[in-house]
Amino acid sequence: MARYTAIELTNMIMIENPDTHEILVENRQNPNWAGVTFPGGHVETGETVTQSVYREAFEETGLTIAAPKLMGIKEWPLADGARYIVFLYKTTAYTGKIHTSREGEIFWTTREKLLSGQYQLPNTFAEMLPVFDDANINELALHAMVDGVEHHINWQ
């Protein structure tokens, strides 16, 4: 078994208003993963995962975040044997004013509205939310589709 695997590294950040408990979401326009989700993106060459969280949060929302906490990961295998890993962060500390980016419209909403069916959510986004909010869950692992059978979702 190979000890090294190609990995695509990304991040996602839940920014929560500590007063209203609203969360900042983005209505992504990317057809590959469209819908209402949290800001985030790829870890660029030469930056740490946490540095990428600060950069992506600012680029996509206009907010300068502080004290992001790693809550867990979401991962799944890719068809070529590589892995896709999303580092999931959360913060309630930020400054600035939100602005919409080229990624999509940015707005505040509640968890209840997010899960009510009012918004289109990307595939497996709702299943990922417990990783952000439940200290006993730190991973959402998606398994590959085999012979046309849906992937399995495991929380750890």
mmCIF file of C-alpha atoms in Angstrom:
data_model
loop_
_atom_site.group_PDB
_atom_site.id
_atom_site.type_symbol
_atom_site.label_atom_id
_atom_site.label_comp_id
_atom_site.label_asym_id
_atom_site.label_seq_id
_atom_site.Cartn_x
_atom_site.Cartn_y
_atom_site.Cartn_z
ATOM 1 C CA MET A 1 0.000 0.000 0.000
ATOM 2 C CA ALA A 2 1.342 3.431 -0.955
ATOM 3 C CA ARG A 3 2.183 5.747 1.920
ATOM 4 C CA TYR A 4 1.773 8.892 -0.158
ATOM 5 C CA THR A 5 -1.446 10.024 -1.780
ATOM 6 C CA ALA A 6 -2.235 13.067 -3.873
ATOM 7 C CA ILE A 7 -4.441 15.411 -1.838
ATOM 8 C CA GLU A 8 -6.482 18.477 -2.744
ATOM 9 C CA LEU A 9 -6.594 20.759 0.312
ATOM 10 C CA THR A 10 -9.381 23.254 0.898
ATOM 11 C CA ASN A 11 -11.031 25.094 3.767
ATOM 12 C CA MET A 12 -14.429 26.343 4.810
ATOM 13 C CA ILE A 13 -15.245 28.875 7.537
ATOM 14 C CA MET A 14 -18.436 29.328 9.523
ATOM 15 C CA ILE A 15 -18.536 32.969 10.667
ATOM 16 C CA GLU A 16 -21.129 33.423 13.402
ATOM 17 C CA ASN A 17 -22.429 36.685 14.821
ATOM 18 C CA PRO A 18 -22.008 36.249 18.605
ATOM 19 C CA ASP A 19 -24.966 38.554 19.353
ATOM 20 C CA THR A 20 -27.610 37.269 16.936
ATOM 21 C CA HIS A 21 -26.180 33.754 16.313
ATOM 22 C CA GLU A 22 -26.730 34.317 12.602
ATOM 23 C CA ILE A 23 -24.200 32.688 10.297
ATOM 24 C CA LEU A 24 -22.626 34.186 7.204
ATOM 25 C CA VAL A 25 -23.323 32.265 4.008
ATOM 26 C CA GLU A 26 -22.492 32.575 0.352
ATOM 27 C CA ASN A 27 -24.793 31.741 -2.546
ATOM 28 C CA ARG A 28 -22.142 30.164 -4.754
ATOM 29 C CA GLN A 29 -22.441 30.557 -8.494
ATOM 30 C CA ASN A 30 -20.046 27.682 -9.287
ATOM 31 C CA PRO A 31 -22.046 25.055 -11.219
ATOM 32 C CA ASN A 32 -19.815 22.279 -9.823
ATOM 33 C CA TRP A 33 -20.988 22.975 -6.241
ATOM 34 C CA ALA A 34 -23.713 25.612 -6.454
ATOM 35 C CA GLY A 35 -25.936 26.745 -3.639
ATOM 36 C CA VAL A 36 -25.795 28.365 -0.222
ATOM 37 C CA THR A 37 -22.670 27.395 1.695
ATOM 38 C CA PHE A 38 -19.910 28.896 3.834
ATOM 39 C CA PRO A 39 -16.990 30.891 2.424
ATOM 40 C CA GLY A 40 -13.802 28.984 1.732
ATOM 41 C CA GLY A 41 -11.476 27.742 -0.938
ATOM 42 C CA HIS A 42 -8.191 26.110 -1.803
ATOM 43 C CA VAL A 43 -5.017 26.173 0.223
ATOM 44 C CA GLU A 44 -2.485 27.897 -2.026
ATOM 45 C CA THR A 45 1.133 26.837 -2.423
ATOM 46 C CA GLY A 46 3.293 28.360 0.302
ATOM 47 C CA GLU A 47 0.510 29.093 2.800
ATOM 48 C CA THR A 48 -0.616 27.123 5.827
ATOM 49 C CA VAL A 49 -4.171 25.845 6.087
ATOM 50 C CA THR A 50 -4.999 28.501 8.694
ATOM 51 C CA GLN A 51 -3.467 31.270 6.576
ATOM 52 C CA SER A 52 -5.725 30.163 3.720
ATOM 53 C CA VAL A 53 -8.764 30.484 6.009
ATOM 54 C CA TYR A 54 -7.927 34.125 6.831
ATOM 55 C CA ARG A 55 -7.311 34.893 3.133
ATOM 56 C CA GLU A 56 -10.434 33.178 1.819
ATOM 57 C CA ALA A 57 -12.655 34.752 4.479
ATOM 58 C CA PHE A 58 -11.428 38.229 3.541
ATOM 59 C CA GLU A 59 -11.536 37.655 -0.238
ATOM 60 C CA GLU A 60 -15.046 36.225 -0.233
ATOM 61 C CA THR A 61 -16.723 38.261 2.535
ATOM 62 C CA GLY A 62 -14.730 41.461 3.120
ATOM 63 C CA LEU A 63 -14.375 40.530 6.799
ATOM 64 C CA THR A 64 -11.103 40.208 8.660
ATOM 65 C CA ILE A 65 -11.579 37.229 10.934
ATOM 66 C CA ALA A 66 -9.765 36.461 14.187
ATOM 67 C CA ALA A 67 -9.224 33.303 16.224
ATOM 68 C CA PRO A 68 -10.579 30.728 13.759
ATOM 69 C CA LYS A 69 -10.913 27.346 15.453
ATOM 70 C CA LEU A 70 -10.445 24.087 13.589
ATOM 71 C CA MET A 71 -13.648 22.129 14.182
ATOM 72 C CA GLY A 72 -12.893 19.095 12.023
ATOM 73 C CA ILE A 73 -12.618 17.884 8.450
ATOM 74 C CA LYS A 74 -14.724 16.646 5.574
ATOM 75 C CA GLU A 75 -13.070 14.197 3.218
ATOM 76 C CA TRP A 76 -13.750 11.898 0.314
ATOM 77 C CA PRO A 77 -11.796 9.880 -2.227
ATOM 78 C CA LEU A 78 -11.397 11.147 -5.780
ATOM 79 C CA ALA A 79 -11.717 8.918 -8.832
ATOM 80 C CA ASP A 80 -7.964 8.922 -9.523
ATOM 81 C CA GLY A 81 -7.103 7.583 -6.060
ATOM 82 C CA ALA A 82 -6.413 11.041 -4.652
ATOM 83 C CA ARG A 83 -8.262 12.535 -1.678
ATOM 84 C CA TYR A 84 -10.163 15.773 -1.228
ATOM 85 C CA ILE A 85 -9.926 17.263 2.273
ATOM 86 C CA VAL A 86 -11.823 20.287 3.572
ATOM 87 C CA PHE A 87 -10.620 21.788 6.866
ATOM 88 C CA LEU A 88 -13.670 23.140 8.693
ATOM 89 C CA TYR A 89 -13.151 26.271 10.809
ATOM 90 C CA LYS A 90 -15.454 28.435 12.908
ATOM 91 C CA THR A 91 -15.142 31.914 14.410
ATOM 92 C CA THR A 92 -17.260 34.545 16.136
ATOM 93 C CA ALA A 93 -14.528 37.200 15.944
ATOM 94 C CA TYR A 94 -14.390 39.491 12.920
ATOM 95 C CA THR A 95 -14.226 43.118 11.830
ATOM 96 C CA GLY A 96 -15.279 44.915 8.677
ATOM 97 C CA LYS A 97 -18.349 45.065 6.492
ATOM 98 C CA ILE A 98 -19.511 42.219 4.316
ATOM 99 C CA HIS A 99 -19.392 42.482 0.545
ATOM 100 C CA THR A 100 -20.333 40.155 -2.251
ATOM 101 C CA SER A 101 -17.468 38.650 -4.233
ATOM 102 C CA ARG A 102 -17.156 36.978 -7.616
ATOM 103 C CA GLU A 103 -17.872 33.677 -5.812
ATOM 104 C CA GLY A 104 -21.449 34.692 -4.980
ATOM 105 C CA GLU A 105 -23.793 36.795 -2.857
ATOM 106 C CA ILE A 106 -22.888 37.023 0.858
ATOM 107 C CA PHE A 107 -25.612 37.339 3.512
ATOM 108 C CA TRP A 108 -26.501 36.500 7.123
ATOM 109 C CA THR A 109 -29.061 33.812 7.954
ATOM 110 C CA THR A 110 -29.992 31.435 10.738
ATOM 111 C CA ARG A 111 -29.298 27.719 10.982
ATOM 112 C CA GLU A 112 -33.062 27.143 10.992
ATOM 113 C CA LYS A 113 -33.573 29.013 7.712
ATOM 114 C CA LEU A 114 -30.522 27.324 6.231
ATOM 115 C CA LEU A 115 -32.019 23.880 6.872
ATOM 116 C CA SER A 116 -35.674 24.800 6.182
ATOM 117 C CA GLY A 117 -35.559 24.143 2.459
ATOM 118 C CA GLN A 118 -35.685 27.872 1.728
ATOM 119 C CA TYR A 119 -32.239 27.741 0.091
ATOM 120 C CA GLN A 120 -30.624 25.409 -2.399
ATOM 121 C CA LEU A 121 -27.783 23.676 -0.553
ATOM 122 C CA PRO A 122 -24.888 21.904 -2.262
ATOM 123 C CA ASN A 123 -24.690 18.128 -2.008
ATOM 124 C CA THR A 124 -23.708 16.964 1.533
ATOM 125 C CA PHE A 125 -23.588 20.524 2.929
ATOM 126 C CA ALA A 126 -26.375 19.935 5.480
ATOM 127 C CA GLU A 127 -24.697 16.711 6.596
ATOM 128 C CA MET A 128 -21.507 18.669 7.304
ATOM 129 C CA LEU A 129 -23.110 21.141 9.745
ATOM 130 C CA PRO A 130 -22.821 18.907 12.846
ATOM 131 C CA VAL A 131 -19.029 19.048 12.538
ATOM 132 C CA PHE A 132 -19.214 22.818 13.124
ATOM 133 C CA ASP A 133 -21.608 22.634 16.077
ATOM 134 C CA ASP A 134 -21.128 19.331 17.911
ATOM 135 C CA ALA A 135 -17.845 19.012 19.834
ATOM 136 C CA ASN A 136 -18.229 15.208 19.732
ATOM 137 C CA ILE A 137 -18.056 15.130 15.917
ATOM 138 C CA ASN A 138 -14.839 16.073 14.127
ATOM 139 C CA GLU A 139 -15.080 14.400 10.737
ATOM 140 C CA LEU A 140 -17.521 13.827 7.909
ATOM 141 C CA ALA A 141 -16.159 11.059 5.681
ATOM 142 C CA LEU A 142 -17.796 10.412 2.339
ATOM 143 C CA HIS A 143 -17.086 7.104 0.668
ATOM 144 C CA ALA A 144 -16.746 6.570 -3.055
ATOM 145 C CA MET A 145 -19.645 5.569 -5.267
ATOM 146 C CA VAL A 146 -19.266 1.894 -6.152
ATOM 147 C CA ASP A 147 -21.258 0.232 -8.935
ATOM 148 C CA GLY A 148 -23.794 3.064 -8.934
ATOM 149 C CA VAL A 149 -24.493 2.813 -5.189
ATOM 150 C CA GLU A 150 -24.639 6.113 -3.289
ATOM 151 C CA HIS A 151 -21.701 7.062 -1.089
ATOM 152 C CA HIS A 152 -21.951 6.390 2.643
ATOM 153 C CA ILE A 153 -21.638 9.208 5.158
ATOM 154 C CA ASN A 154 -19.827 8.623 8.429
ATOM 155 C CA TRP A 155 -19.480 11.058 11.290
ATOM 156 C CA GLN A 156 -16.551 10.488 13.637
#
